[in-house]
């Protein structure tokens, strides 16, 4: 008997071949600001590039809240992503679950990844930014398997506990990828630099380290792409990451 | 139509994996809720230049509860059109709408009838 082949595997390969850059925003820790960082960096990058911001936290999606949008896909040669702001496109499982809760096992997660890449139209998208749930579980392993050339942006808060966890996380994924591009230290206070030092050791594993300050009244920036772009630290971030794009 | 994306995926699989075959069976999982006529129309557009023949086989969706082991069929669930539409696009949306009819658990597995697969035959 000749093998039976899942048609989605090839579809995924061909989809990602056309995308210039795929960024995975990840961390072993929850609550460090992966989704927030993915949102802020998408606001910055969509100034000049076509971005697809994808929520791969399938059981705890939050980007629709950060983008403050209930826009959904349209059907056209597969599913066409909504443009939530100029050049910023969006993909989330909430299009299909309407934000109702669900529990998934690892093989469901693989199926969702394959399915989304088969049906989603990423035509003309230049950068895919993928937000992920915490931990080094099935999802990250699948990403390492299917999205071989992805660049990893690892998020940590500025604390010993986060450092410890992220340090181990980085050690595990660095055995599988050389694309540790950015270490993002999030929720930094102006009088913080002391504990900052523990990250010196991690720094050498990444091409760059950036820090995002603690933002007061962060909820006021949800769905406000222009306001995010005019925050005072944005210009520095833009300079820091421009050569990756 | 989302059937067009699936038709394209099928063509990509044939041209990259099976360019020395010309007859194929396409297995269509019931849970995909594919409109077969639309899918065939999309396919004939995609593959007409390949000179191949396709046979279609729908695979009934069988579900097994991971907690109590009960097996049940997708078409026995009485899902609404809207629910089936969500599952059509993303089969895992089934975990939002379905529970084991016996023990009400939401931990179950679609053992057959998910996805689209292709195999050559002689
Ligand atoms: N730079 C920041 N300034 C202020 N609050 C932040 C910042 N980054 C994240 N937060 C807050 O921290 C919490 C967790 O952020 P979130 O992005 O959901 O983390 P994760 O996706 O890693 O779980 C949220 O309440 C968010 O508003
Ligand atoms: Mg998150
Ligand atoms: Zn049961």
Coordinates of C-alpha atoms and ligand atoms in Angstrom, one line a residue:
Chain A
X1 CA 0.0 0.0 0.0
X2 CA 1.3 3.5 -0.9
X3 CA 1.4 6.0 1.9
X4 CA -1.6 8.2 2.7
X5 CA -0.5 11.8 2.9
X6 CA -2.0 14.7 4.9
X7 CA -2.4 17.5 2.3
X8 CA -1.8 20.2 4.9
X9 CA 1.9 19.5 5.4
X10 CA 2.8 20.6 1.9
X11 CA 0.4 23.5 2.0
X12 CA 2.1 24.8 5.1
X13 CA 5.5 24.5 3.5
X14 CA 4.4 26.5 0.5
X15 CA 2.8 29.2 2.6
X16 CA 5.8 29.9 4.7
X17 CA 8.2 29.9 1.8
X18 CA 6.6 33.1 0.6
X19 CA 6.8 34.9 3.9
X20 CA 10.0 36.9 4.4
X21 CA 10.2 36.6 8.2
X22 CA 8.4 34.7 10.9
X23 CA 8.8 35.8 14.5
X24 CA 7.8 33.7 17.4
X25 CA 7.2 35.7 20.6
X26 CA 7.6 33.2 23.5
X27 CA 8.7 32.5 27.0
X28 CA 8.5 29.7 29.6
X29 CA 6.7 32.2 31.9
X30 CA 3.2 33.4 31.8
X31 CA 2.3 37.0 32.5
X32 CA 5.7 38.4 31.5
X33 CA 4.1 40.3 28.6
X34 CA 4.4 38.1 25.5
X35 CA 1.1 39.2 24.2
X36 CA 1.7 42.8 25.1
X37 CA 5.2 42.8 23.5
X38 CA 3.8 41.1 20.4
X39 CA 1.1 43.9 20.2
X40 CA 3.5 46.8 20.8
X41 CA 6.1 45.5 18.3
X42 CA 3.4 44.9 15.7
X43 CA 2.3 48.5 16.1
X44 CA 5.8 49.6 15.4
X45 CA 6.6 47.2 12.5
X46 CA 3.3 47.9 10.7
X47 CA 4.4 51.5 10.1
X48 CA 6.4 50.2 7.2
X49 CA 5.7 46.5 6.6
X50 CA 2.7 44.3 6.1
X51 CA 2.3 42.4 9.3
X52 CA 0.2 39.4 10.2
X53 CA -0.2 39.2 14.0
X54 CA -1.2 35.7 14.9
X55 CA -2.6 34.5 18.2
X56 CA -1.3 30.9 18.8
X57 CA -2.3 30.9 22.4
X58 CA -5.3 28.7 21.3
X59 CA -6.7 28.1 24.8
X60 CA -6.0 31.6 26.2
X61 CA -6.2 34.0 23.2
X62 CA -5.8 37.7 24.1
X63 CA -4.7 39.6 21.1
X64 CA -8.2 40.4 20.1
X65 CA -8.5 42.3 23.4
X66 CA -5.1 44.1 22.9
X67 CA -6.2 45.1 19.4
X68 CA -9.7 45.8 20.8
X69 CA -11.2 44.3 17.7
X70 CA -14.0 42.0 16.9
X71 CA -13.2 41.9 13.2
X72 CA -13.1 38.5 11.6
X73 CA -12.0 36.8 8.4
X74 CA -13.7 37.0 5.1
X75 CA -13.9 34.0 2.8
X76 CA -12.0 34.3 -0.4
X77 CA -9.5 31.7 -1.6
X78 CA -9.3 30.4 1.8
X79 CA -9.7 32.8 4.7
X80 CA -8.6 36.4 4.2
X81 CA -7.3 38.1 7.4
X82 CA -9.0 41.3 8.6
X83 CA -6.9 44.4 8.4
X84 CA -7.3 45.9 11.9
X85 CA -5.2 49.0 11.1
X86 CA -3.3 49.9 8.0
X87 CA -0.9 47.1 7.2
X88 CA -1.7 45.2 10.4
X89 CA -3.6 42.0 9.8
X90 CA -4.8 39.6 12.4
X91 CA -5.5 35.9 12.9
X92 CA -7.0 34.3 15.9
X93 CA -8.8 31.1 16.9
X94 CA -11.5 33.4 18.3
X95 CA -12.7 33.7 14.6
X96 CA -13.9 30.1 15.0
X97 CA -14.5 29.7 18.7
X98 CA -16.1 33.1 19.4
X99 CA -13.9 33.3 22.4
X100 CA -15.6 30.4 24.1
X101 CA -13.4 28.2 26.3
X102 CA -11.9 25.0 25.1
X103 CA -9.4 22.4 26.3
X104 CA -6.9 20.9 23.9
X105 CA -4.4 18.1 23.8
X106 CA -1.1 18.2 22.0
X107 CA -2.3 16.6 18.8
X108 CA -5.1 19.1 18.6
X109 CA -2.6 21.9 18.7
X110 CA -0.6 20.4 15.8
X111 CA -3.8 20.0 13.9
X112 CA -4.8 23.7 14.5
X113 CA -1.3 24.9 13.3
X114 CA -1.5 22.8 10.1
X115 CA -5.1 23.8 9.5
X116 CA -4.5 27.5 9.9
X117 CA -1.5 27.5 7.6
X118 CA -3.5 25.6 5.0
X119 CA -6.5 27.9 5.0
X120 CA -5.2 31.4 5.9
X121 CA -4.2 33.6 3.1
X122 CA -0.9 35.3 3.9
X123 CA -0.5 36.7 0.4
X124 CA 1.6 39.9 0.5
X125 CA 2.4 39.5 4.2
X126 CA 6.0 40.4 4.9
X127 CA 6.3 39.5 8.6
X128 CA 4.3 37.0 10.6
X129 CA 4.4 37.7 14.3
X130 CA 3.2 34.7 16.4
X131 CA 2.1 35.1 20.0
X132 CA 2.4 31.9 22.0
X133 CA 1.3 30.5 25.4
X134 CA 3.9 30.0 28.2
X135 CA 6.1 26.9 28.4
X136 CA 8.2 24.7 26.1
X137 CA 5.3 22.3 25.4
X138 CA 3.8 21.0 22.2
X139 CA 3.2 24.3 20.6
X140 CA 6.9 25.4 20.7
X141 CA 8.0 21.9 19.6
X142 CA 5.6 22.1 16.7
X143 CA 6.9 25.5 15.7
X144 CA 10.5 24.3 15.8
X145 CA 9.4 21.4 13.6
X146 CA 7.2 23.1 11.0
X147 CA 8.6 26.7 11.0
X148 CA 12.3 25.9 10.8
X149 CA 13.5 29.3 9.9
X150 CA 11.5 31.2 12.5
X151 CA 13.2 33.9 14.6
X152 CA 12.6 33.7 18.4
X153 CA 11.9 36.7 20.5
X154 CA 12.0 35.6 24.1
X155 CA 10.2 37.7 26.7
X156 CA 11.2 37.9 30.4
X157 CA 10.2 40.2 33.2
X158 CA 13.0 41.7 35.3
X159 CA 13.0 39.3 38.2
X160 CA 15.0 36.4 39.5
X161 CA 12.2 33.9 39.1
X162 CA 11.6 34.9 35.5
X163 CA 15.3 34.9 34.8
X164 CA 15.7 31.4 36.1
X165 CA 12.8 30.0 34.1
X166 CA 13.7 31.8 30.9
X167 CA 17.4 30.7 31.2
X168 CA 16.3 27.1 31.2
X169 CA 13.9 27.7 28.4
X170 CA 16.6 29.3 26.3
X171 CA 18.9 26.4 26.9
X172 CA 16.3 24.0 25.6
X173 CA 15.3 25.8 22.5
X174 CA 18.9 26.8 21.6
X175 CA 19.6 23.1 21.0
X176 CA 17.0 23.2 18.2
X177 CA 17.5 26.6 16.7
X178 CA 20.2 29.2 16.1
X179 CA 17.7 32.0 15.6
X180 CA 17.6 33.4 19.0
X181 CA 17.2 36.9 17.8
X182 CA 15.8 39.1 20.5
X183 CA 15.6 39.0 24.3
X184 CA 12.9 41.4 25.5
X185 CA 13.0 42.5 29.1
X186 CA 9.5 43.8 29.9
X187 CA 7.9 45.9 32.6
X188 CA 11.2 47.7 33.5
X189 CA 11.0 50.5 36.1
X190 CA 13.4 53.4 35.8
X191 CA 15.1 52.5 39.1
X192 CA 15.5 48.9 38.1
X193 CA 18.9 48.5 36.7
X194 CA 20.4 46.6 39.6
X195 CA 18.6 43.3 39.0
X196 CA 19.2 43.9 35.3
X197 CA 22.7 42.5 35.7
X198 CA 21.5 38.9 36.0
X199 CA 20.5 39.1 32.4
X200 CA 24.1 39.8 31.2
X201 CA 24.8 36.1 31.0
X202 CA 21.7 35.4 28.8
X203 CA 22.5 38.3 26.6
X204 CA 25.3 36.5 24.8
X205 CA 22.9 33.9 23.4
X206 CA 20.9 36.6 21.6
X207 CA 21.6 38.9 18.7
X208 CA 20.1 41.7 20.7
X209 CA 18.5 42.6 24.0
X210 CA 15.8 45.3 24.3
X211 CA 13.8 46.6 27.2
X212 CA 10.2 47.7 27.4
X213 CA 9.3 50.0 30.3
X214 CA 6.4 49.5 32.6
X215 CA 3.5 51.4 31.0
X216 CA 1.1 53.1 33.3
X217 CA -2.6 52.7 32.4
X218 CA -1.7 50.2 29.7
X219 CA -5.3 49.4 29.0
X220 CA -5.7 52.8 27.6
X221 CA -3.5 51.7 24.7
X222 CA -5.5 48.7 23.6
X223 CA -6.6 49.2 20.1
X224 CA -4.9 52.5 19.9
X225 CA -2.1 51.8 17.4
X226 CA -1.2 55.5 16.8
X227 CA -1.0 56.2 20.5
X228 CA 1.3 53.2 21.1
X229 CA 3.5 54.5 18.3
X230 CA 3.9 57.8 20.0
X231 CA 5.0 56.5 23.4
X232 CA 8.3 58.0 24.2
X233 CA 10.4 54.8 24.2
X234 CA 9.2 53.6 20.8
X235 CA 11.8 55.5 18.8
X236 CA 14.6 53.7 20.6
X237 CA 13.0 50.3 20.0
X238 CA 12.7 51.1 16.4
X239 CA 16.4 51.8 16.1
X240 CA 17.2 48.6 18.1
X241 CA 15.3 46.3 15.8
X242 CA 15.6 48.0 12.4
X243 CA 18.5 45.8 11.2
X244 CA 16.5 42.6 11.7
X245 CA 13.8 43.6 9.3
Chain B
X1 CA -14.2 29.8 -0.7
X2 CA -12.1 27.8 1.7
X3 CA -12.6 24.8 -0.5
X4 CA -10.2 26.6 -2.9
X5 CA -7.5 26.7 -0.4
X6 CA -7.9 22.9 0.2
X7 CA -7.9 22.2 -3.5
X8 CA -4.7 24.2 -3.8
X9 CA -3.1 22.2 -0.9
X10 CA -4.1 19.0 -2.7
X11 CA -2.5 20.1 -5.9
X12 CA 0.7 21.1 -4.1
X13 CA 0.8 17.7 -2.5
X14 CA 0.4 15.9 -5.8
X15 CA 3.0 17.9 -7.7
X16 CA 5.6 17.7 -4.9
X17 CA 5.2 14.2 -3.7
X18 CA 3.6 12.2 -6.4
X19 CA 4.5 13.5 -9.8
X20 CA 5.0 9.9 -11.1
X21 CA 1.4 8.9 -10.3
X22 CA -1.9 9.7 -12.1
X23 CA -4.6 8.1 -10.1
X24 CA -5.5 9.1 -6.6
X25 CA -8.0 8.5 -3.9
X26 CA -8.9 11.6 -1.9
X27 CA -10.2 10.9 1.6
X28 CA -12.4 13.6 3.0
X29 CA -13.1 13.6 6.7
X30 CA -16.8 14.2 7.4
X31 CA -15.9 16.7 10.1
X32 CA -14.5 19.1 7.5
X33 CA -18.1 19.6 6.3
X34 CA -16.7 20.0 2.8
X35 CA -19.1 20.9 0.0
X36 CA -18.0 18.1 -2.3
X37 CA -19.4 19.8 -5.5
X38 CA -17.6 23.1 -4.6
X39 CA -14.4 21.2 -3.8
X40 CA -14.6 19.3 -7.1
X41 CA -15.1 22.4 -9.0
X42 CA -12.2 24.1 -7.3
X43 CA -10.1 21.0 -7.9
X44 CA -10.9 20.8 -11.6
X45 CA -9.6 24.4 -11.9
X46 CA -6.4 23.6 -10.0
X47 CA -5.5 20.2 -11.5
X48 CA -6.9 20.2 -15.1
X49 CA -3.4 20.6 -16.5
X50 CA -2.0 17.7 -14.6
X51 CA -3.9 14.9 -16.4
X52 CA -4.8 12.9 -13.3
X53 CA -7.9 11.2 -12.1
X54 CA -9.3 11.5 -8.6
X55 CA -11.8 9.3 -6.7
X56 CA -13.4 10.8 -3.6
X57 CA -14.2 9.0 -0.5
X58 CA -15.9 10.6 2.5
X59 CA -14.8 9.2 5.8
X60 CA -17.5 9.2 8.6
X61 CA -16.3 11.0 11.7
X62 CA -15.9 8.7 14.7
X63 CA -15.2 10.2 18.1
X64 CA -13.9 8.4 21.2
X65 CA -14.2 9.8 24.8
X66 CA -10.8 9.8 26.5
X67 CA -12.5 9.5 29.9
X68 CA -15.1 6.8 29.6
X69 CA -14.2 5.3 26.3
X70 CA -17.6 5.7 24.7
X71 CA -17.6 6.0 20.9
X72 CA -20.0 8.2 19.0
X73 CA -20.6 9.5 15.6
X74 CA -20.3 13.2 14.5
X75 CA -23.6 13.0 12.7
X76 CA -25.4 11.9 15.8
X77 CA -24.7 15.1 17.6
X78 CA -27.3 17.4 16.2
X79 CA -25.1 20.5 15.8
X80 CA -26.5 23.7 14.5
X81 CA -25.6 25.1 11.1
X82 CA -23.5 27.9 12.8
X83 CA -21.6 25.4 14.9
X84 CA -20.9 23.2 11.9
X85 CA -19.7 26.2 10.0
X86 CA -17.1 26.9 12.6
X87 CA -16.0 23.3 12.6
X88 CA -15.9 23.4 8.8
X89 CA -13.2 26.1 9.0
X90 CA -11.4 24.8 12.0
X91 CA -12.4 21.2 13.1
X92 CA -11.0 21.8 16.6
X93 CA -13.9 24.2 17.2
X94 CA -15.7 20.9 17.9
X95 CA -14.2 21.2 21.4
X96 CA -16.3 24.2 22.0
X97 CA -19.5 22.6 21.1
X98 CA -19.4 18.9 21.9
X99 CA -19.3 16.8 25.0
X100 CA -19.3 13.1 25.4
X101 CA -23.0 12.0 25.3
X102 CA -22.3 9.5 28.1
X103 CA -20.1 11.2 30.7
X104 CA -20.3 14.9 29.5
X105 CA -16.5 15.1 29.3
X106 CA -14.9 17.5 26.8
X107 CA -11.8 15.3 26.6
X108 CA -12.4 13.2 23.5
X109 CA -10.6 12.4 20.3
X110 CA -11.7 12.4 16.7
X111 CA -10.3 9.0 15.8
X112 CA -11.5 9.0 12.2
X113 CA -12.9 11.5 9.8
X114 CA -10.8 14.6 10.4
X115 CA -8.7 16.1 7.6
X116 CA -8.1 15.5 4.0
X117 CA -5.7 12.8 2.9
X118 CA -4.5 11.6 -0.5
X119 CA -3.1 8.3 -1.6
X120 CA -2.2 7.1 -5.1
X121 CA -3.5 3.8 -6.4
X122 CA -2.8 1.7 -9.5
Ligands
LIG1 N1 5.1 46.9 29.7 C1 4.1 46.7 30.5 N2 3.7 47.7 31.3 C2 2.6 47.5 32.1 N3 1.9 46.4 32.2 C3 2.3 45.4 31.4 C4 3.4 45.5 30.5 N4 3.5 44.3 29.8 C5 2.5 43.5 30.3 N5 1.8 44.1 31.2 C6 0.6 43.6 32.0 O1 1.0 42.3 32.5 C7 0.0 41.4 32.4 C8 0.5 40.2 31.6 O2 0.7 40.6 30.2 P1 0.5 39.6 29.0 O3 1.0 40.4 27.8 O4 -0.9 39.1 29.0 O5 1.5 38.5 29.3 P2 1.7 37.0 28.7 O6 1.2 37.1 27.3 O7 3.2 36.7 28.7 O8 0.9 36.1 29.5 C9 -1.2 42.1 31.7 O9 -2.0 42.5 32.7 C10 -0.5 43.3 31.1 O10 -1.4 44.3 31.0
LIG2 MG1 -0.4 36.0 26.3
LIG3 ZN1 -17.3 9.9 28.2

